[in-house]
Short mmCIF file of C-alpha atoms and ligand atoms in Angstrom, two decimals:
data_model
loop_
_atom_site.label_atom_id
_atom_site.label_comp_id
_atom_site.label_asym_id
_atom_site.label_seq_id
_atom_site.Cartn_x
_atom_site.Cartn_y
_atom_site.Cartn_z
CA MET A 1 -14.72 -18.29 -19.01
CA THR A 2 -14.53 -17.76 -15.25
CA THR A 3 -17.36 -15.67 -13.87
CA THR A 4 -16.13 -13.26 -11.28
CA PRO A 5 -17.29 -13.82 -7.73
CA GLN A 6 -19.12 -10.78 -6.44
CA LEU A 7 -18.98 -8.87 -3.18
CA THR A 8 -22.23 -7.38 -1.92
CA LEU A 9 -21.81 -3.75 -0.89
CA ASN A 10 -23.65 -2.38 2.15
CA ASN A 11 -26.41 -0.95 -0.09
CA GLY A 12 -26.99 -4.28 -1.84
CA VAL A 13 -25.07 -3.41 -5.02
CA GLN A 14 -22.92 -6.25 -6.34
CA MET A 15 -19.27 -5.53 -7.15
CA PRO A 16 -16.93 -8.03 -8.84
CA ALA A 17 -14.34 -9.00 -6.23
CA ILE A 18 -11.45 -8.56 -8.65
CA GLY A 19 -10.91 -5.56 -10.88
CA LEU A 20 -8.18 -4.21 -13.12
CA GLY A 21 -6.26 -1.27 -11.66
CA VAL A 22 -4.86 1.33 -14.05
CA TYR A 23 -2.70 3.58 -11.86
CA GLN A 24 0.55 4.33 -13.74
CA THR A 25 -0.88 2.76 -16.87
CA PRO A 26 0.01 5.35 -19.51
CA PRO A 27 -3.05 6.64 -21.40
CA ALA A 28 -1.61 5.19 -24.62
CA GLU A 29 -1.62 1.69 -23.09
CA THR A 30 -4.83 1.94 -21.10
CA THR A 31 -7.34 1.13 -23.83
CA ALA A 32 -5.54 -2.09 -24.74
CA ALA A 33 -5.12 -3.12 -21.09
CA VAL A 34 -8.81 -2.57 -20.35
CA GLU A 35 -9.84 -4.38 -23.49
CA ALA A 36 -7.53 -7.33 -22.65
CA ALA A 37 -8.95 -7.51 -19.12
CA LEU A 38 -12.56 -7.49 -20.28
CA ARG A 39 -11.85 -10.19 -22.86
CA THR A 40 -10.23 -12.26 -20.11
CA GLY A 41 -13.36 -12.02 -17.98
CA TYR A 42 -12.77 -9.03 -15.70
CA ARG A 43 -15.89 -6.92 -15.24
CA HIS A 44 -14.51 -4.23 -12.93
CA ILE A 45 -12.05 -1.42 -13.68
CA ASP A 46 -10.55 0.88 -11.05
CA THR A 47 -9.34 4.26 -12.31
CA ALA A 48 -9.16 7.80 -10.88
CA ALA A 49 -9.45 11.34 -12.17
CA VAL A 50 -5.82 11.96 -11.22
CA TYR A 51 -4.55 8.95 -13.25
CA GLY A 52 -5.32 10.89 -16.43
CA ASN A 53 -6.67 7.85 -18.27
CA GLU A 54 -10.45 7.83 -17.69
CA ARG A 55 -11.07 8.62 -21.36
CA GLU A 56 -9.00 5.60 -22.42
CA VAL A 57 -10.76 3.37 -19.87
CA GLY A 58 -14.08 4.29 -21.49
CA GLU A 59 -12.61 3.62 -24.92
CA GLY A 60 -11.33 0.19 -23.83
CA ILE A 61 -14.78 -0.76 -22.56
CA ARG A 62 -16.44 0.33 -25.80
CA ARG A 63 -13.88 -1.50 -27.94
CA SER A 64 -14.34 -4.72 -25.97
CA GLY A 65 -17.90 -4.99 -27.24
CA ILE A 66 -19.11 -5.85 -23.74
CA ASN A 67 -22.24 -4.06 -22.59
CA LEU A 68 -21.43 -1.05 -20.50
CA SER A 69 -24.06 -2.19 -18.00
CA ASP A 70 -22.05 -5.39 -17.42
CA VAL A 71 -18.89 -3.53 -16.42
CA PHE A 72 -18.44 -2.11 -12.93
CA ILE A 73 -16.65 1.24 -13.24
CA GLU A 74 -14.95 2.72 -10.22
CA THR A 75 -13.25 6.11 -10.19
CA LYS A 76 -12.01 8.62 -7.63
CA VAL A 77 -12.38 12.32 -6.95
CA TRP A 78 -9.03 14.04 -6.48
CA ILE A 79 -8.46 16.41 -3.51
CA SER A 80 -8.27 19.52 -5.72
CA ASP A 81 -11.95 18.88 -6.53
CA PHE A 82 -13.08 18.61 -2.90
CA GLY A 83 -15.98 20.83 -1.84
CA TYR A 84 -19.70 20.38 -2.47
CA ASP A 85 -20.02 22.07 -5.87
CA ALA A 86 -16.52 21.15 -7.00
CA THR A 87 -17.17 17.47 -6.29
CA LEU A 88 -20.50 17.52 -8.14
CA HIS A 89 -18.55 18.96 -11.06
CA ALA A 90 -15.83 16.32 -10.62
CA PHE A 91 -18.53 13.70 -11.27
CA ASP A 92 -19.40 15.44 -14.56
CA LYS A 93 -15.75 15.58 -15.59
CA SER A 94 -15.18 11.89 -14.87
CA ALA A 95 -18.48 10.72 -16.38
CA ASN A 96 -17.85 12.72 -19.55
CA LYS A 97 -14.30 11.41 -19.92
CA LEU A 98 -15.47 7.84 -19.32
CA GLY A 99 -18.39 8.36 -21.70
CA VAL A 100 -21.01 7.20 -19.20
CA ASP A 101 -24.14 8.66 -17.59
CA ARG A 102 -23.70 6.79 -14.35
CA ILE A 103 -20.66 5.63 -12.39
CA ASP A 104 -20.90 2.42 -10.38
CA LEU A 105 -18.62 3.43 -7.54
CA LEU A 106 -17.30 6.94 -6.92
CA ILE A 107 -14.90 7.38 -4.02
CA LEU A 108 -12.89 10.17 -2.42
CA HIS A 109 -9.26 9.43 -3.31
CA GLN A 110 -7.84 10.62 0.00
CA ALA A 111 -8.96 12.30 3.16
CA LEU A 112 -7.63 15.83 3.53
CA PRO A 113 -6.88 15.76 7.26
CA SER A 114 -5.82 19.43 7.24
CA ARG A 115 -9.10 20.40 5.53
CA PHE A 116 -11.54 17.86 6.83
CA ASP A 117 -14.38 20.34 6.28
CA LEU A 118 -13.71 20.13 2.54
CA THR A 119 -13.54 16.34 2.75
CA VAL A 120 -16.98 16.27 4.40
CA ASP A 121 -18.40 18.67 1.80
CA ALA A 122 -17.02 16.44 -0.96
CA TYR A 123 -18.60 13.39 0.64
CA ARG A 124 -21.95 15.21 0.95
CA ALA A 125 -21.78 15.76 -2.81
CA LEU A 126 -21.27 12.00 -3.24
CA GLU A 127 -24.34 11.42 -1.08
CA GLN A 128 -26.30 13.74 -3.35
CA LEU A 129 -25.07 11.95 -6.49
CA LEU A 130 -26.16 8.68 -4.91
CA ALA A 131 -29.59 10.05 -4.05
CA ASP A 132 -29.92 11.31 -7.63
CA GLY A 133 -28.98 7.92 -9.09
CA ARG A 134 -25.87 9.29 -10.81
CA VAL A 135 -23.71 6.78 -8.94
CA ARG A 136 -24.67 3.32 -7.64
CA ALA A 137 -22.38 3.40 -4.61
CA ILE A 138 -19.99 5.79 -2.87
CA GLY A 139 -16.90 5.32 -0.79
CA VAL A 140 -13.51 6.52 0.31
CA SER A 141 -9.84 5.67 -0.08
CA ASN A 142 -6.87 5.92 2.25
CA PHE A 143 -9.12 6.73 5.20
CA MET A 144 -7.76 5.79 8.63
CA ARG A 145 -10.06 4.84 11.48
CA GLU A 146 -10.20 8.41 12.79
CA HIS A 147 -11.17 9.72 9.37
CA LEU A 148 -14.01 7.19 9.16
CA ASP A 149 -15.16 8.10 12.68
CA ASP A 150 -15.09 11.79 11.86
CA LEU A 151 -16.84 11.39 8.53
CA LEU A 152 -19.59 9.19 9.92
CA ALA A 153 -20.25 11.64 12.74
CA LYS A 154 -21.04 14.28 10.11
CA THR A 155 -22.69 12.41 7.23
CA SER A 156 -25.36 9.75 6.84
CA VAL A 157 -24.35 7.23 4.15
CA VAL A 158 -21.78 4.68 5.33
CA PRO A 159 -19.11 4.34 2.61
CA ALA A 160 -19.49 1.10 0.66
CA VAL A 161 -15.73 0.74 0.17
CA ASN A 162 -12.48 1.97 1.71
CA GLN A 163 -9.65 1.45 -0.76
CA ILE A 164 -6.37 1.27 1.16
CA GLU A 165 -2.80 0.12 0.69
CA LEU A 166 -2.92 -3.54 1.63
CA HIS A 167 -0.37 -6.24 0.82
CA PRO A 168 1.58 -8.64 3.05
CA TYR A 169 4.16 -6.03 4.05
CA PHE A 170 1.54 -3.44 5.07
CA ARG A 171 -1.74 -4.97 6.10
CA GLN A 172 -3.32 -2.18 8.14
CA PRO A 173 -5.34 -4.60 10.31
CA ASP A 174 -6.60 -1.67 12.42
CA VAL A 175 -8.13 0.03 9.39
CA ALA A 176 -9.54 -3.24 8.05
CA ALA A 177 -11.13 -3.84 11.48
CA ALA A 178 -12.68 -0.36 11.46
CA ASP A 179 -14.03 -1.02 7.96
CA ALA A 180 -15.56 -4.31 9.10
CA GLU A 181 -17.16 -2.68 12.15
CA TYR A 182 -18.84 -0.12 9.94
CA GLY A 183 -19.85 -2.61 7.22
CA ILE A 184 -17.39 -1.17 4.71
CA ILE A 185 -15.66 -3.47 2.20
CA THR A 186 -11.89 -3.16 2.35
CA GLN A 187 -10.44 -2.89 -1.12
CA ALA A 188 -6.72 -3.55 -1.41
CA TRP A 189 -4.59 -1.28 -3.54
CA SER A 190 -1.20 -2.71 -4.50
CA PRO A 191 -2.72 -6.11 -3.75
CA ILE A 192 0.33 -7.95 -5.09
CA GLY A 193 2.62 -5.44 -3.43
CA GLY A 194 3.40 -3.27 -6.46
CA ILE A 195 4.41 -0.40 -4.22
CA THR A 196 7.03 -2.59 -2.53
CA PHE A 197 8.86 -3.20 -5.80
CA TYR A 198 10.65 0.11 -5.50
CA ARG A 199 11.62 -0.32 -1.87
CA GLU A 200 15.09 -0.71 -0.49
CA GLY A 201 15.92 -3.28 2.15
CA THR A 202 15.97 -7.01 2.61
CA HIS A 203 12.51 -7.67 1.19
CA THR A 204 12.44 -5.69 -2.01
CA SER A 205 9.42 -7.41 -3.47
CA THR A 206 6.50 -9.42 -2.17
CA LEU A 207 6.79 -11.53 -5.34
CA GLU A 208 10.23 -12.73 -4.27
CA ASP A 209 9.41 -13.30 -0.64
CA PRO A 210 10.44 -16.88 0.28
CA THR A 211 7.23 -17.49 2.25
CA ILE A 212 5.15 -16.54 -0.76
CA THR A 213 7.25 -18.35 -3.35
CA ALA A 214 7.07 -21.54 -1.24
CA ILE A 215 3.27 -21.34 -0.98
CA ALA A 216 3.06 -20.64 -4.72
CA ALA A 217 5.20 -23.70 -5.49
CA ALA A 218 3.02 -25.88 -3.23
CA HIS A 219 -0.08 -24.94 -5.24
CA GLY A 220 1.51 -24.79 -8.70
CA LYS A 221 0.56 -21.11 -8.81
CA THR A 222 2.54 -17.89 -9.21
CA PRO A 223 3.36 -15.54 -6.32
CA ALA A 224 0.98 -12.92 -7.75
CA GLN A 225 -1.85 -15.45 -7.80
CA VAL A 226 -1.15 -16.43 -4.19
CA LEU A 227 -1.25 -12.79 -3.09
CA LEU A 228 -4.55 -12.16 -4.84
CA ARG A 229 -6.03 -15.37 -3.44
CA TRP A 230 -4.94 -14.31 0.05
CA GLY A 231 -6.87 -11.06 -0.35
CA LEU A 232 -9.97 -12.66 -1.84
CA GLN A 233 -10.13 -15.40 0.78
CA GLN A 234 -10.02 -12.75 3.50
CA GLY A 235 -13.05 -11.02 1.96
CA ARG A 236 -11.26 -8.17 0.28
CA SER A 237 -11.72 -6.64 -3.12
CA VAL A 238 -8.46 -6.71 -5.11
CA ILE A 239 -7.53 -4.50 -8.06
CA PRO A 240 -4.19 -5.68 -9.51
CA LYS A 241 -2.61 -3.53 -12.21
CA SER A 242 -0.83 -4.79 -15.28
CA THR A 243 -0.46 -3.60 -18.84
CA ARG A 244 0.62 -7.06 -20.09
CA PRO A 245 -2.16 -9.32 -21.39
CA GLN A 246 -0.42 -12.44 -20.10
CA ARG A 247 -0.22 -11.08 -16.55
CA ILE A 248 -3.73 -9.66 -16.74
CA ALA A 249 -4.88 -13.20 -17.53
CA GLU A 250 -2.64 -14.76 -14.87
CA ASN A 251 -4.03 -12.43 -12.21
CA PHE A 252 -7.55 -13.57 -13.04
CA GLN A 253 -6.82 -17.30 -12.61
CA VAL A 254 -7.29 -17.17 -8.87
CA PHE A 255 -10.62 -18.91 -8.35
CA ASP A 256 -9.49 -22.53 -8.74
CA PHE A 257 -7.48 -23.07 -5.55
CA ASP A 258 -7.67 -22.39 -1.81
CA LEU A 259 -4.99 -21.39 0.64
CA THR A 260 -5.03 -23.15 4.00
CA ALA A 261 -5.57 -21.30 7.28
CA ASP A 262 -1.87 -21.82 8.05
CA GLU A 263 -0.84 -20.36 4.70
CA LEU A 264 -3.07 -17.32 5.21
CA ALA A 265 -1.57 -16.85 8.67
CA ALA A 266 1.99 -17.21 7.34
CA ILE A 267 1.33 -14.45 4.81
CA ASP A 268 -0.32 -12.28 7.48
CA ALA A 269 2.84 -12.66 9.58
CA LEU A 270 4.95 -10.89 6.94
CA ASP A 271 3.53 -7.48 7.90
CA THR A 272 6.30 -4.94 8.49
CA GLY A 273 3.94 -2.11 9.46
CA ARG A 274 5.76 0.06 6.94
CA ARG A 275 3.62 2.08 4.57
CA GLY A 276 4.66 2.41 0.94
CA GLY A 277 2.33 5.24 -0.04
CA PRO A 278 2.22 8.75 1.45
CA GLU A 279 1.33 9.23 5.10
CA PRO A 280 -2.31 10.36 5.13
CA GLU A 281 -1.44 13.46 7.18
CA ALA A 282 1.11 14.51 4.53
CA VAL A 283 -1.56 14.78 1.86
CA THR A 284 -2.43 18.46 1.62
CA LEU A 285 -3.66 20.73 -1.15
CA GLU A 286 -0.25 22.41 -1.09
CA THR A 287 1.70 19.21 -1.65
CA PHE A 288 -0.63 17.15 -3.84
CA GLY A 289 -3.28 19.55 -5.13
CA ILE A 290 -2.76 19.25 -8.88
CA ALA A 291 -5.71 20.37 -11.01
CA ILE A 292 -7.90 17.87 -12.87
CA PRO A 293 -8.58 19.02 -16.45
CA GLU A 294 -12.08 19.57 -17.75
CA ALA A 295 -13.54 16.80 -19.91
P1 LIG B 301 -0.07 -3.98 -7.85
O1 LIG B 301 0.08 -4.72 -6.57
O2 LIG B 301 -1.28 -4.19 -8.65
O3 LIG B 301 1.23 -4.27 -8.72
C1 LIG B 301 1.40 -3.73 -10.00
C2 LIG B 301 2.82 -4.05 -10.45
O4 LIG B 301 2.99 -5.47 -10.55
C3 LIG B 301 3.17 -3.49 -11.80
O5 LIG B 301 4.54 -3.14 -11.76
C4 LIG B 301 2.92 -4.67 -12.74
O6 LIG B 301 3.76 -4.53 -13.86
C5 LIG B 301 3.33 -5.83 -11.87
N1 LIG B 301 2.57 -7.08 -12.09
C6 LIG B 301 1.24 -7.21 -12.29
N2 LIG B 301 0.88 -8.49 -12.39
C7 LIG B 301 2.01 -9.20 -12.24
C8 LIG B 301 2.30 -10.59 -12.25
N3 LIG B 301 1.33 -11.49 -12.42
N4 LIG B 301 3.58 -10.99 -12.07
C9 LIG B 301 4.56 -10.08 -11.89
N5 LIG B 301 4.37 -8.75 -11.86
C10 LIG B 301 3.09 -8.32 -12.04
O7 LIG B 301 0.15 -2.45 -7.47
P2 LIG B 301 -0.46 -1.03 -7.87
O8 LIG B 301 0.25 -0.07 -7.00
O9 LIG B 301 -0.47 -0.82 -9.31
O10 LIG B 301 -1.96 -1.10 -7.34
C11 LIG B 301 -3.03 -1.66 -8.10
C12 LIG B 301 -4.13 -0.65 -8.30
O11 LIG B 301 -4.55 -0.10 -7.07
C13 LIG B 301 -3.73 0.59 -9.11
O12 LIG B 301 -3.62 0.33 -10.49
C14 LIG B 301 -4.84 1.53 -8.75
O13 LIG B 301 -6.01 1.19 -9.46
C15 LIG B 301 -4.98 1.26 -7.26
N6 LIG B 301 -4.17 2.17 -6.43
C16 LIG B 301 -4.84 3.06 -5.65
C17 LIG B 301 -4.17 3.94 -4.83
C18 LIG B 301 -4.94 4.88 -3.98
O14 LIG B 301 -4.35 5.79 -3.41
N7 LIG B 301 -6.23 4.72 -3.84
C19 LIG B 301 -2.70 3.98 -4.79
C20 LIG B 301 -2.07 2.98 -5.63
C21 LIG B 301 -2.79 2.11 -6.40
P3 LIG B 301 3.23 -4.64 -15.40
O15 LIG B 301 2.15 -3.62 -15.59
O16 LIG B 301 4.46 -4.36 -16.19
O17 LIG B 301 2.74 -6.05 -15.55
#
């Protein structure tokens, strides 16, 4: 079985470079997907309170028979739980649903640009959880450079990870550069371009992009494998989602080939600068503030 290469976070904690994402994985399918991934060799699962499937992630880990301590669990605090006490309680909700005492990586799911005070309070709660040993690392998601600058001016622990939309059609090199300057690992969500599948226009899917299909053919690999390899070779963490065991396995077979510098550059050149997810400024409690149930 392939052992997963690790990335070393800025506090020395090791994180498997590839993880299984479970956004839009229905709770009824989550346990089986997580179990399939762990049996394939994955040792990192990325979920979130707002995905509504933390309980099933925990169940999948237990059913796999793999020691909990060998699995890196990452989850996210939703914006409706921002605030010092609310975020401490969000940890309890997530940990109880997952069935764990400690979470490996707990991140803020979004910045709340219109309520940055609440975002900072939420992050201070993460710092407290880290100091108390309840979490092994803390981080953020969908933070732009200005959000990182603002946060770091007001808090003391540099996030270990910034999980952002990152695939060939939206690479966010400015955010990735800010992450690198601060010593933050960039973690790519939609690493094979899942969010582009629903897009209109000439390039509807990264998986059908002629540049990517040509590179895949040259290596005897699939487009999804090329996209994951592109992320890994550029030092990113990647968290592809699938509910199908065959694809879950396919997405893990990405450690036996190398893309050339020209191939990496050709994929980089596909950037359209067009975001698939919501504009960070559009994320407000009014528009996205759904409540997270108690455990
Ligand atoms: P991905 O790039 O992982 O693509 C997922 C899509 O690709 C699904 O439709 C899946 O379908 C399909 N797929 C998976 N593997 C293959 C394959 N080998 N060949 C063909 N199709 C494939 O996009 P996601 O948007 O799901 O992002 C991945 C993860 O990132 C999420 O699960 C979540 O953990 C995280 N995320 C975080 C966000 C944030 O705001 N922080 C936002 C969005 C995602 P099927 O399941 O049917 O195989």
